[in-house]
Tab-separated table of C-alpha atoms and ligand atoms in Angstrom:
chain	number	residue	atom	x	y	z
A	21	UNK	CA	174.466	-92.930	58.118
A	22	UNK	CA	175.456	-89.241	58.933
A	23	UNK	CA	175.405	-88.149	62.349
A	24	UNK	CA	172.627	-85.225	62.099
A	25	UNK	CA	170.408	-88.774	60.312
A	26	UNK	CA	171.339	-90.591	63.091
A	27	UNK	CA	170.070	-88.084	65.948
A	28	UNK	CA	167.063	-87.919	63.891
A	29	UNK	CA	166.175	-91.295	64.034
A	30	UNK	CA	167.011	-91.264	67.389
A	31	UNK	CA	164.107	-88.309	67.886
A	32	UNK	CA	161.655	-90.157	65.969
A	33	UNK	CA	161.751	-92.919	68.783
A	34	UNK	CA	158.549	-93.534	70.472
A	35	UNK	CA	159.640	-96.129	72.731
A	36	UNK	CA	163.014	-95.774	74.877
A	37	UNK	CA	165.628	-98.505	73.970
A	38	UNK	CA	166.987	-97.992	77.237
A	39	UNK	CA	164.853	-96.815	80.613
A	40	UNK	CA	166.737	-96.291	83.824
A	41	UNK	CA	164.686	-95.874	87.048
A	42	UNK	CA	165.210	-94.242	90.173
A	43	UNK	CA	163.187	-96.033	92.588
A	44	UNK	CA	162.587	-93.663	95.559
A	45	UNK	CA	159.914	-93.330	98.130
A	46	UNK	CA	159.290	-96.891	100.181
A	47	UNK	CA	160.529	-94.950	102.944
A	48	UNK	CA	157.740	-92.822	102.830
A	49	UNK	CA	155.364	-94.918	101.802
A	50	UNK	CA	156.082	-97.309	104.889
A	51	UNK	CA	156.264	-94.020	107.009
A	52	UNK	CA	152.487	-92.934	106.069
A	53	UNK	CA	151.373	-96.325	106.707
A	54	UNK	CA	152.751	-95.906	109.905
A	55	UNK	CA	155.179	-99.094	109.213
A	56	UNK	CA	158.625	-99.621	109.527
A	57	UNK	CA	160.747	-98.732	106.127
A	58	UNK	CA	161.436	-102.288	105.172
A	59	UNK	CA	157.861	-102.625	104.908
A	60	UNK	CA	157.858	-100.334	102.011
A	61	UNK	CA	161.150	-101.985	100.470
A	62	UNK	CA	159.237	-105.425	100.186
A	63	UNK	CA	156.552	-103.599	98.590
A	64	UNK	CA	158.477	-102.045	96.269
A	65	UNK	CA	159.288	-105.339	94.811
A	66	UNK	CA	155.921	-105.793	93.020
A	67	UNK	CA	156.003	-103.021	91.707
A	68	UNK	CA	159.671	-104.009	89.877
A	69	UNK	CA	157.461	-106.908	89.145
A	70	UNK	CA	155.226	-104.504	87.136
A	71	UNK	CA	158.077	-102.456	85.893
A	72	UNK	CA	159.886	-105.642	84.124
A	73	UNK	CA	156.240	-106.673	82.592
A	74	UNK	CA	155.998	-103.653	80.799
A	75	UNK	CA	158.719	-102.920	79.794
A	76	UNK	CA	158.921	-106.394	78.175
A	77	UNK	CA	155.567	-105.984	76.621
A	78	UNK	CA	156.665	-102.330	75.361
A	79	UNK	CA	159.791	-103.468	73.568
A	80	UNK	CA	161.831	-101.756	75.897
A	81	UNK	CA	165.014	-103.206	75.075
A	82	UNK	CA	167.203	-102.470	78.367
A	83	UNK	CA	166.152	-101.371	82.101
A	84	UNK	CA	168.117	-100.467	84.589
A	85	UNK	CA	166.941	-100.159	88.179
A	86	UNK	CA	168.802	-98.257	90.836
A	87	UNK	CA	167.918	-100.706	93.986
A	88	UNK	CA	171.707	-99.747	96.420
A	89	UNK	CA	173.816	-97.389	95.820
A	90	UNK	CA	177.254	-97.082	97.192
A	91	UNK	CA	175.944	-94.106	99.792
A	92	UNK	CA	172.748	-96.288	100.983
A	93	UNK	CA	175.308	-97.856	103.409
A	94	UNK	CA	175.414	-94.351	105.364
A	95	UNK	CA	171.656	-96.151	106.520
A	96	UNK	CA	170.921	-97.571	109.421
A	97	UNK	CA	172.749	-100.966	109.727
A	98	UNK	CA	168.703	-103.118	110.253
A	99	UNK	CA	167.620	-101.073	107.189
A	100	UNK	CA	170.904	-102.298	105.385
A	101	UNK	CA	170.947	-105.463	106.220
A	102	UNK	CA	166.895	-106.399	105.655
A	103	UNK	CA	167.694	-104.701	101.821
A	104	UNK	CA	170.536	-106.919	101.643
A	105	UNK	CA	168.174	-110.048	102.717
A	106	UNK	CA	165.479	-109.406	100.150
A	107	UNK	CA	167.532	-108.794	96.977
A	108	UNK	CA	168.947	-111.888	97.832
A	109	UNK	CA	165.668	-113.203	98.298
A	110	UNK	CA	164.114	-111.892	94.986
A	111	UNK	CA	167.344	-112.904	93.221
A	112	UNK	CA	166.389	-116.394	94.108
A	113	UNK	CA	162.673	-116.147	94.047
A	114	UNK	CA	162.374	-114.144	90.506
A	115	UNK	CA	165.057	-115.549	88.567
A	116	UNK	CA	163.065	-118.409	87.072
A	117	UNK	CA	159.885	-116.528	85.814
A	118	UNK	CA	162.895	-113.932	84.692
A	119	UNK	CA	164.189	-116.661	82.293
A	120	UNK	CA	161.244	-117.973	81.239
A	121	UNK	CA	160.395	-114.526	79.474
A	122	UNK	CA	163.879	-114.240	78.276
A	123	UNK	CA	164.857	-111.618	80.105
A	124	UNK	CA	168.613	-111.908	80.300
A	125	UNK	CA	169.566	-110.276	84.293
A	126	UNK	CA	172.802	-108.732	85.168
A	127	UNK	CA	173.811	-106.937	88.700
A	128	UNK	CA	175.492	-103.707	88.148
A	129	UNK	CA	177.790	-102.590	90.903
A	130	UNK	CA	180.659	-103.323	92.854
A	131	UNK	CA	180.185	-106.408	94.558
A	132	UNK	CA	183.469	-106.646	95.864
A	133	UNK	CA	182.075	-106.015	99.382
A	134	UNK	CA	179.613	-108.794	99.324
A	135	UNK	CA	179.796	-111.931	101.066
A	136	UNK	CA	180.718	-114.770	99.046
A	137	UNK	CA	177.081	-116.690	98.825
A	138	UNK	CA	175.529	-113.334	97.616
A	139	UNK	CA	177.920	-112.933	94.635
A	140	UNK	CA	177.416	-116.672	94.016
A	141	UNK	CA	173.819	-115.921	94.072
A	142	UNK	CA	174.447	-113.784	91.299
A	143	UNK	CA	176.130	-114.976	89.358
A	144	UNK	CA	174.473	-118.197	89.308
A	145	UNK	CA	171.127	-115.723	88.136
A	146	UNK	CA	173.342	-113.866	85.466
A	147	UNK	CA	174.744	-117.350	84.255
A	148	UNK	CA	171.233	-118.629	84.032
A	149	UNK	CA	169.747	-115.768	81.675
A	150	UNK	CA	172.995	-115.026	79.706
A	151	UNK	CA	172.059	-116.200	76.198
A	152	UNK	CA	168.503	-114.640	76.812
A	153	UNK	CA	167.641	-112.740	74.295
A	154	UNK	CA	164.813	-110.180	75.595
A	155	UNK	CA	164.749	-107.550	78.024
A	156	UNK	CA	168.326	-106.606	79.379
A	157	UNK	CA	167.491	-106.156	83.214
A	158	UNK	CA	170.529	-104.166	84.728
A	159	UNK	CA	169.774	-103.712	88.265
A	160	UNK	CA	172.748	-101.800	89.892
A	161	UNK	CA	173.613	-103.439	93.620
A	162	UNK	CA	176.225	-100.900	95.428
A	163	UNK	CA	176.728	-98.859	92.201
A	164	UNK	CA	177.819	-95.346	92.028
A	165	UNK	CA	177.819	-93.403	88.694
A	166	UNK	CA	181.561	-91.935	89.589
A	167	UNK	CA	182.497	-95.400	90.579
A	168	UNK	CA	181.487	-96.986	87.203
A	169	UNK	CA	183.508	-94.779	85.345
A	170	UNK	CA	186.754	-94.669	87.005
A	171	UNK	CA	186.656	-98.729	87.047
A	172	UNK	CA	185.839	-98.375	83.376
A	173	UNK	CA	189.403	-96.690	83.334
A	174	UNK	CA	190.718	-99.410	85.368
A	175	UNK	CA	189.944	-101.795	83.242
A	176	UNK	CA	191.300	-100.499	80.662
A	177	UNK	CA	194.337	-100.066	81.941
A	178	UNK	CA	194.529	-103.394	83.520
A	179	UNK	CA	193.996	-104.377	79.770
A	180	UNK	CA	196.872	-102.528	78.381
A	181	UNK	CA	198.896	-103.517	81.161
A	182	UNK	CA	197.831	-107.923	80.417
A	183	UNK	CA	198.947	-107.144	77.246
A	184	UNK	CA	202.427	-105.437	78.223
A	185	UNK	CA	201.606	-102.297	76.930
A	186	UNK	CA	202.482	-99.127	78.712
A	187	UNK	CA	199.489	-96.658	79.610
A	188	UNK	CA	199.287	-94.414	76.350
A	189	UNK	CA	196.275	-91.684	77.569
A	190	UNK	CA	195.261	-90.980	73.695
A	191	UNK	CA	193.936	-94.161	73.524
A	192	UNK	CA	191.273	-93.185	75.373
A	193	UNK	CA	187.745	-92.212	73.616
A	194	UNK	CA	184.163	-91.587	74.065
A	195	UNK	CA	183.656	-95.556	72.966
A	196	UNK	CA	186.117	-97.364	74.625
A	197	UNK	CA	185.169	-95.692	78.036
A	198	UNK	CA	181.119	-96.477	77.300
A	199	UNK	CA	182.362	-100.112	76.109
A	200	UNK	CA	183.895	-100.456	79.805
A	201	UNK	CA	181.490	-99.067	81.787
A	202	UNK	CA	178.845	-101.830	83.607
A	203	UNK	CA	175.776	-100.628	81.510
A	204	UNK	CA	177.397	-99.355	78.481
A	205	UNK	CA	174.335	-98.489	76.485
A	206	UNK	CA	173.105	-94.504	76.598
A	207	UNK	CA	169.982	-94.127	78.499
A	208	UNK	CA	166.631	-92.595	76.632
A	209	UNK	CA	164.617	-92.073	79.389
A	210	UNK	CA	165.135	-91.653	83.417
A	211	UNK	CA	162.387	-92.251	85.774
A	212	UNK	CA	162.567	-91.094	89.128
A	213	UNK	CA	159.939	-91.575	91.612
A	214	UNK	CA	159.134	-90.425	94.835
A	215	UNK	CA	159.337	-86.216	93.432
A	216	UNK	CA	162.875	-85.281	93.977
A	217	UNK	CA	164.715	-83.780	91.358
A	218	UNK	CA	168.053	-85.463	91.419
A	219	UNK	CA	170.588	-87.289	89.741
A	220	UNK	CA	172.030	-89.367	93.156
A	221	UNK	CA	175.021	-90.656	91.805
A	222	UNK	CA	173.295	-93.083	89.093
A	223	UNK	CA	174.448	-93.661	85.559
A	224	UNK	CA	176.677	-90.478	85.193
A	225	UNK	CA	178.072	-91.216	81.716
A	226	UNK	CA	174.903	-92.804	79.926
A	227	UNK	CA	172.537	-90.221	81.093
A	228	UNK	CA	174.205	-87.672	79.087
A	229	UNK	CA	171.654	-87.199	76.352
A	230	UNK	CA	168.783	-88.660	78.261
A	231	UNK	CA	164.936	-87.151	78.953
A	232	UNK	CA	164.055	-87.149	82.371
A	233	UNK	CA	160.462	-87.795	83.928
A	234	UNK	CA	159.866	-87.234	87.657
A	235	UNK	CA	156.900	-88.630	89.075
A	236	UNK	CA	155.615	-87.313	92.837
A	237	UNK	CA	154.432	-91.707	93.261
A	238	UNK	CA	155.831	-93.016	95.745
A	239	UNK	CA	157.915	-96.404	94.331
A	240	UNK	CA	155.202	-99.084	95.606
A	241	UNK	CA	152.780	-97.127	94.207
A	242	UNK	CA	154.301	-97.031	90.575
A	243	UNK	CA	152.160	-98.964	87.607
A	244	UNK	CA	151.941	-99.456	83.885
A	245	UNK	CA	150.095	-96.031	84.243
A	246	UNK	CA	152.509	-94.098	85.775
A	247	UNK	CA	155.610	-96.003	83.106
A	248	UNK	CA	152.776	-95.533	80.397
A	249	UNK	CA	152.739	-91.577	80.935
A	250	UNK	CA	157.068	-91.513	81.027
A	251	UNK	CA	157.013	-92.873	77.438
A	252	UNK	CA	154.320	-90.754	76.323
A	253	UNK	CA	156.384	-87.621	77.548
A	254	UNK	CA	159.630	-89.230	75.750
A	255	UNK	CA	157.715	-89.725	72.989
A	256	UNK	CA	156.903	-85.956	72.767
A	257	UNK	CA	160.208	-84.478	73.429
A	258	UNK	CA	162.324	-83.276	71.022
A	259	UNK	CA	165.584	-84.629	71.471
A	260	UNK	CA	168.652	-82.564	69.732
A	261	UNK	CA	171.908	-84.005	71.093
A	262	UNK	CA	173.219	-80.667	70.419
A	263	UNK	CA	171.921	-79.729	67.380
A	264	UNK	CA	169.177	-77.453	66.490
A	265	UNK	CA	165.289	-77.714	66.281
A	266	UNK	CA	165.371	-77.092	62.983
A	267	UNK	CA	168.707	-79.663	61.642
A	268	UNK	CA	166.678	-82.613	63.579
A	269	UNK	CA	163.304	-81.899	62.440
A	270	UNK	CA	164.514	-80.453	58.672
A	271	UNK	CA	167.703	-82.439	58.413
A	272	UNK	CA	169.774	-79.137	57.763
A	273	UNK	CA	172.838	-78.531	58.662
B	327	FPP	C1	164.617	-95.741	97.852
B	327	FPP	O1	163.538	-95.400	98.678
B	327	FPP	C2	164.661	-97.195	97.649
B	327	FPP	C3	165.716	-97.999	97.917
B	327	FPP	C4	166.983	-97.508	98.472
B	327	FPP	C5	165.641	-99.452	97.731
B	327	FPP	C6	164.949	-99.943	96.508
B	327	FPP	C7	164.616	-101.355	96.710
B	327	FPP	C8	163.516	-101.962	96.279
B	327	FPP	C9	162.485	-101.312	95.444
B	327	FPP	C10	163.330	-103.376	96.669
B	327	FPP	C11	163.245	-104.341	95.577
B	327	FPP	C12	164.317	-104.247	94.579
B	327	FPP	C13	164.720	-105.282	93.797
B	327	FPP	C14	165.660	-105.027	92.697
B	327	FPP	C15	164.252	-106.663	93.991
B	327	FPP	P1	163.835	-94.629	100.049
B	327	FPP	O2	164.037	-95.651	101.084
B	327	FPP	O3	164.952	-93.671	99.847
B	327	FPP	O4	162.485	-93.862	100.253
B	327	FPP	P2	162.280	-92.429	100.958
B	327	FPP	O5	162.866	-91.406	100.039
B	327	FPP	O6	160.795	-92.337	101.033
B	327	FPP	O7	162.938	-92.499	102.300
């Protein structure tokens, strides 16, 4: 298939393959309620519940959540450490209903700074739903966007240098740097909650060519209506990847 055929296809897309979502605003939600912000960080987990429901029932092929990223430790250390407590909790709690809808779960991140029974925790979950063969469900732990891709450079190095090769820089590409990154499928469609307009460090690299919806809900408030609406506005845009209107609509070149 040509390139200009495959962007078209790509347009034509009415539901995302991949949806990444920023989920902000528990803070404030927990704030107007007059409650402390864990409050609104253990309500925020039913609405993941509702996010992973529909997006399974969609045919939403991968989503990626942004619960910790590697500045949330600048909070303070009770905030921190009660975030810390529940994913480990949900971890436990969801995994099973996770793999009886085949929904195959892996933590994105560095987990290197995590004590040992939390990455066993996860990697029992992960090991679990590996052959699972629904809805990826990334959910990124202590991730950074900027961190993902200069491990993805380790890593390839550190493969080079297993198989006694010397760093040679022209090997590297667009695809072998996606191919080493923790999520390495391009994102469709970013949701971000809570009304700010930002990026926050989250998938750098896949959210190159990506539509982004910004919803003013505050994360325990998000629903199937809220994700309905995102699709519906992916599903409108025109996506070029470069090109013009007129190549991706007309095919010429
Ligand atoms: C941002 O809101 C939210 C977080 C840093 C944590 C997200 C965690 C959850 C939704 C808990 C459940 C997650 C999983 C994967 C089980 P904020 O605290 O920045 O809100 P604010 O902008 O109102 O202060």
């Amino acid at each position: 298939m040509s390139e200009i055929a495959e962007f078209q296809q790509l347009n034509r897309q009415t539901v995302p393959n991949h949806v990444a979502i920023i989920m902000d605003g528990n803070g404030r939600w927990a704030n107007l309620r007059g409650k402390p912000r864990i409050f609104g960080h253990r309500a925020g987990v039913e609405s993941v519940r509702r996010a992973v429901s529909f997006a399974c029932e969609k045919g939403i092929r991968v989503l990626t959540l942004f619960a910790f990223s590697s500045e949330n430790w600048r909070r303070p250390k009770d905030e921190v450490s009660g975030l810390m407590d529940l994913f480990s909790w949900a971890l436990t709690s969801e995994v099973k209903k996770l793999h009886r809808n085949q929904v195959k779960l892996k933590v994105i991140g560095d987990r290197s700074v995590f004590s040992e029974s939390f990455v066993k925790r996860i990697s029992d979950a992960e090991k679990l739903t590996e052959n699972n063969d629904g809805l990826l469900l990334n959910v990124a732990v202590n991730y950074g966007g900027r961190w993902d891709i200069i491990n993805a450079v380790k890593r390839i190095c550190a493969e080079m240098s297993d198989k006694g090769e010397s760093f040679d820089a022209d090997v590297l590409n667009e695809q072998l740097v996606s191919e080493h990154l923790e999520a390495p499928q391009d994102v469709d469609l970013l949701i971000r909650t809570g009304g700010e307009k930002r990026i926050s460090n989250f998938l750098l690299w896949q959210l190159a060519y990506s539509e982004m919806y910004v919803s003013d809900v505050l994360w325990p408030d998000f629903n199937e209506e809220v994700f309905q609406r995102a699709v519906e506005y992916f599903a409108s845009r025109e996506r070029r990847f470069g090109c013009t209107g007129e190549q991706i609509r007309g095919g010429k070149r």
